[in-house]
Amino acid sequence: MVSLLTGGLLGNPLSGALEDKEEKKGDNGDEEEDPEIAEAKREAEEKRNEKYRKMEEERETMRQGIRDKYGIQKKEVPKEDPGLEGRLGRKKKTPEELAAEANGETLESGAQSSMFPKNLDDLSAKVKELPGSVMTTVSGATEKCIVQ
């Protein structure tokens, strides 16, 4: 009796459900879909798409009526490159931007000088002072704290 209970507890409780699911997958993959059923699904999808298209047209007419009534202008959505949708970095430069950048670099003394900030000396001085300021704050904190 104990072995029956522990077997259920220690075994995979979903084993029966998983086996049925695997059998169903195998059955659907082996058979091709009936052409009549495929046609019915396609027609149903077309009807659904048409229904939603009509609903959206009605909504847009209502929105336009509200815009006219209250003098609101429609938002202009900028059309961006669809390839940039999931992109994390900056946008790619257009050929015009690349040409302007190339012309700007030829006028400057060097491309390397444009990469660094103008106040590089100030930044390097601040970086050199940083360890000293950290040590003074740490030493001040240790003086205030007394271990008992």
Short mmCIF file of C-alpha atoms in Angstrom, two decimals:
data_model
loop_
_atom_site.label_atom_id
_atom_site.label_comp_id
_atom_site.label_asym_id
_atom_site.label_seq_id
_atom_site.Cartn_x
_atom_site.Cartn_y
_atom_site.Cartn_z
CA MET A 1 0.00 0.00 0.00
CA VAL A 2 2.81 2.41 0.92
CA SER A 3 4.66 1.66 -2.30
CA LEU A 4 1.55 2.56 -4.29
CA LEU A 5 1.32 5.98 -2.62
CA THR A 6 5.02 6.78 -2.85
CA GLY A 7 5.12 5.68 -6.48
CA GLY A 8 2.47 8.27 -7.32
CA LEU A 9 4.23 10.94 -5.31
CA LEU A 10 7.73 10.24 -6.55
CA GLY A 11 6.84 9.40 -10.14
CA ASN A 12 5.84 11.83 -12.85
CA PRO A 13 2.25 12.86 -12.05
CA LEU A 14 1.74 14.19 -15.59
CA SER A 15 2.92 11.07 -17.39
CA GLY A 16 -0.60 10.09 -18.47
CA ALA A 17 -1.40 13.55 -19.78
CA LEU A 18 1.86 13.85 -21.68
CA GLU A 19 1.44 10.49 -23.39
CA ASP A 20 -2.01 11.43 -24.69
CA LYS A 21 -0.70 14.75 -26.00
CA GLU A 22 2.16 13.07 -27.88
CA GLU A 23 -0.24 10.60 -29.49
CA LYS A 24 -2.46 13.44 -30.73
CA LYS A 25 0.52 15.23 -32.28
CA GLY A 26 1.49 12.10 -34.18
CA ASP A 27 -2.04 11.63 -35.53
CA ASN A 28 -2.32 15.18 -36.90
CA GLY A 29 1.12 15.18 -38.51
CA ASP A 30 0.55 12.02 -40.53
CA GLU A 31 -2.72 13.04 -42.18
CA GLU A 32 -3.10 15.83 -44.69
CA GLU A 33 -5.88 18.33 -44.19
CA ASP A 34 -9.00 17.75 -46.25
CA PRO A 35 -9.25 20.31 -49.10
CA GLU A 36 -12.88 21.09 -48.21
CA ILE A 37 -11.89 21.84 -44.62
CA ALA A 38 -8.96 23.97 -45.76
CA GLU A 39 -11.27 25.94 -48.08
CA ALA A 40 -13.81 26.42 -45.28
CA LYS A 41 -11.07 27.68 -42.94
CA ARG A 42 -9.79 30.09 -45.58
CA GLU A 43 -13.31 31.44 -46.23
CA ALA A 44 -13.94 31.84 -42.50
CA GLU A 45 -10.69 33.76 -42.14
CA GLU A 46 -11.59 36.02 -45.07
CA LYS A 47 -15.01 36.72 -43.53
CA ARG A 48 -13.41 37.52 -40.19
CA ASN A 49 -10.86 39.84 -41.79
CA GLU A 50 -13.62 41.61 -43.75
CA LYS A 51 -15.69 42.01 -40.58
CA TYR A 52 -12.78 43.60 -38.69
CA ARG A 53 -11.93 45.82 -41.67
CA LYS A 54 -15.52 47.14 -41.72
CA MET A 55 -15.46 47.70 -37.95
CA GLU A 56 -12.21 49.66 -38.26
CA GLU A 57 -13.67 51.79 -41.06
CA GLU A 58 -16.69 52.62 -38.85
CA ARG A 59 -14.39 53.53 -35.97
CA GLU A 60 -12.30 55.75 -38.20
CA THR A 61 -15.39 57.62 -39.41
CA MET A 62 -16.42 58.15 -35.77
CA ARG A 63 -12.92 59.35 -34.91
CA GLN A 64 -12.93 61.74 -37.85
CA GLY A 65 -16.31 63.12 -36.73
CA ILE A 66 -14.91 63.78 -33.27
CA ARG A 67 -11.79 65.40 -34.75
CA ASP A 68 -13.96 67.68 -36.91
CA LYS A 69 -16.26 68.56 -34.01
CA TYR A 70 -13.47 69.54 -31.62
CA GLY A 71 -10.89 70.75 -34.15
CA ILE A 72 -8.32 68.09 -33.39
CA GLN A 73 -5.77 67.21 -36.03
CA LYS A 74 -4.90 63.60 -36.78
CA LYS A 75 -1.53 62.38 -35.54
CA GLU A 76 0.99 61.82 -38.27
CA VAL A 77 2.76 58.53 -37.65
CA PRO A 78 6.26 58.61 -39.14
CA LYS A 79 6.83 55.67 -41.42
CA GLU A 80 10.04 54.00 -40.33
CA ASP A 81 11.95 51.22 -41.95
CA PRO A 82 10.27 47.93 -40.94
CA GLY A 83 13.70 46.39 -40.47
CA LEU A 84 14.39 48.72 -37.54
CA GLU A 85 11.46 47.51 -35.44
CA GLY A 86 13.39 45.31 -33.00
CA ARG A 87 16.70 47.13 -33.34
CA LEU A 88 18.41 48.29 -30.16
CA GLY A 89 21.11 50.51 -31.62
CA ARG A 90 20.90 53.73 -33.55
CA LYS A 91 19.22 54.08 -36.93
CA LYS A 92 21.25 53.47 -40.04
CA LYS A 93 22.49 56.62 -41.70
CA THR A 94 21.01 57.63 -45.02
CA PRO A 95 23.31 58.17 -48.01
CA GLU A 96 22.82 61.94 -47.62
CA GLU A 97 23.94 61.80 -43.97
CA LEU A 98 26.94 59.70 -44.91
CA ALA A 99 27.93 62.18 -47.64
CA ALA A 100 27.56 65.16 -45.27
CA GLU A 101 29.65 63.39 -42.67
CA ALA A 102 32.35 62.59 -45.23
CA ASN A 103 32.48 66.24 -46.34
CA GLY A 104 32.65 67.42 -42.74
CA GLU A 105 35.58 65.14 -41.91
CA THR A 106 37.66 66.34 -44.87
CA LEU A 107 37.41 69.91 -43.57
CA GLU A 108 38.54 68.95 -40.05
CA SER A 109 42.21 68.37 -39.21
CA GLY A 110 41.71 64.70 -38.40
CA ALA A 111 39.04 62.09 -37.78
CA GLN A 112 40.61 61.05 -34.48
CA SER A 113 40.33 64.52 -32.96
CA SER A 114 36.57 64.56 -33.52
CA MET A 115 36.13 61.35 -31.51
CA PHE A 116 37.42 62.84 -28.24
CA PRO A 117 35.71 65.59 -26.25
CA LYS A 118 37.18 69.10 -26.33
CA ASN A 119 37.83 69.21 -22.59
CA LEU A 120 39.87 66.01 -22.40
CA ASP A 121 42.42 67.59 -20.09
CA ASP A 122 39.69 68.52 -17.59
CA LEU A 123 38.31 65.00 -17.66
CA SER A 124 41.73 63.41 -17.14
CA ALA A 125 42.40 65.73 -14.17
CA LYS A 126 39.09 64.75 -12.56
CA VAL A 127 39.87 61.06 -13.07
CA LYS A 128 43.26 61.50 -11.40
CA GLU A 129 41.64 63.26 -8.41
CA LEU A 130 38.96 60.58 -7.96
CA PRO A 131 41.01 57.98 -5.99
CA GLY A 132 42.17 60.65 -3.52
CA SER A 133 38.62 61.87 -2.88
CA VAL A 134 37.40 58.32 -2.36
CA MET A 135 40.17 57.66 0.17
CA THR A 136 39.32 60.81 2.14
CA THR A 137 35.65 59.85 2.42
CA VAL A 138 36.53 56.29 3.44
CA SER A 139 39.03 57.47 6.06
CA GLY A 140 36.47 59.94 7.41
CA ALA A 141 33.92 57.18 7.75
CA THR A 142 36.34 54.87 9.55
CA GLU A 143 37.20 57.64 12.02
CA LYS A 144 33.53 58.13 12.87
CA CYS A 145 32.87 54.41 13.32
CA ILE A 146 34.35 52.81 16.41
CA VAL A 147 34.33 49.03 16.76
CA GLN A 148 33.52 47.98 20.30
#
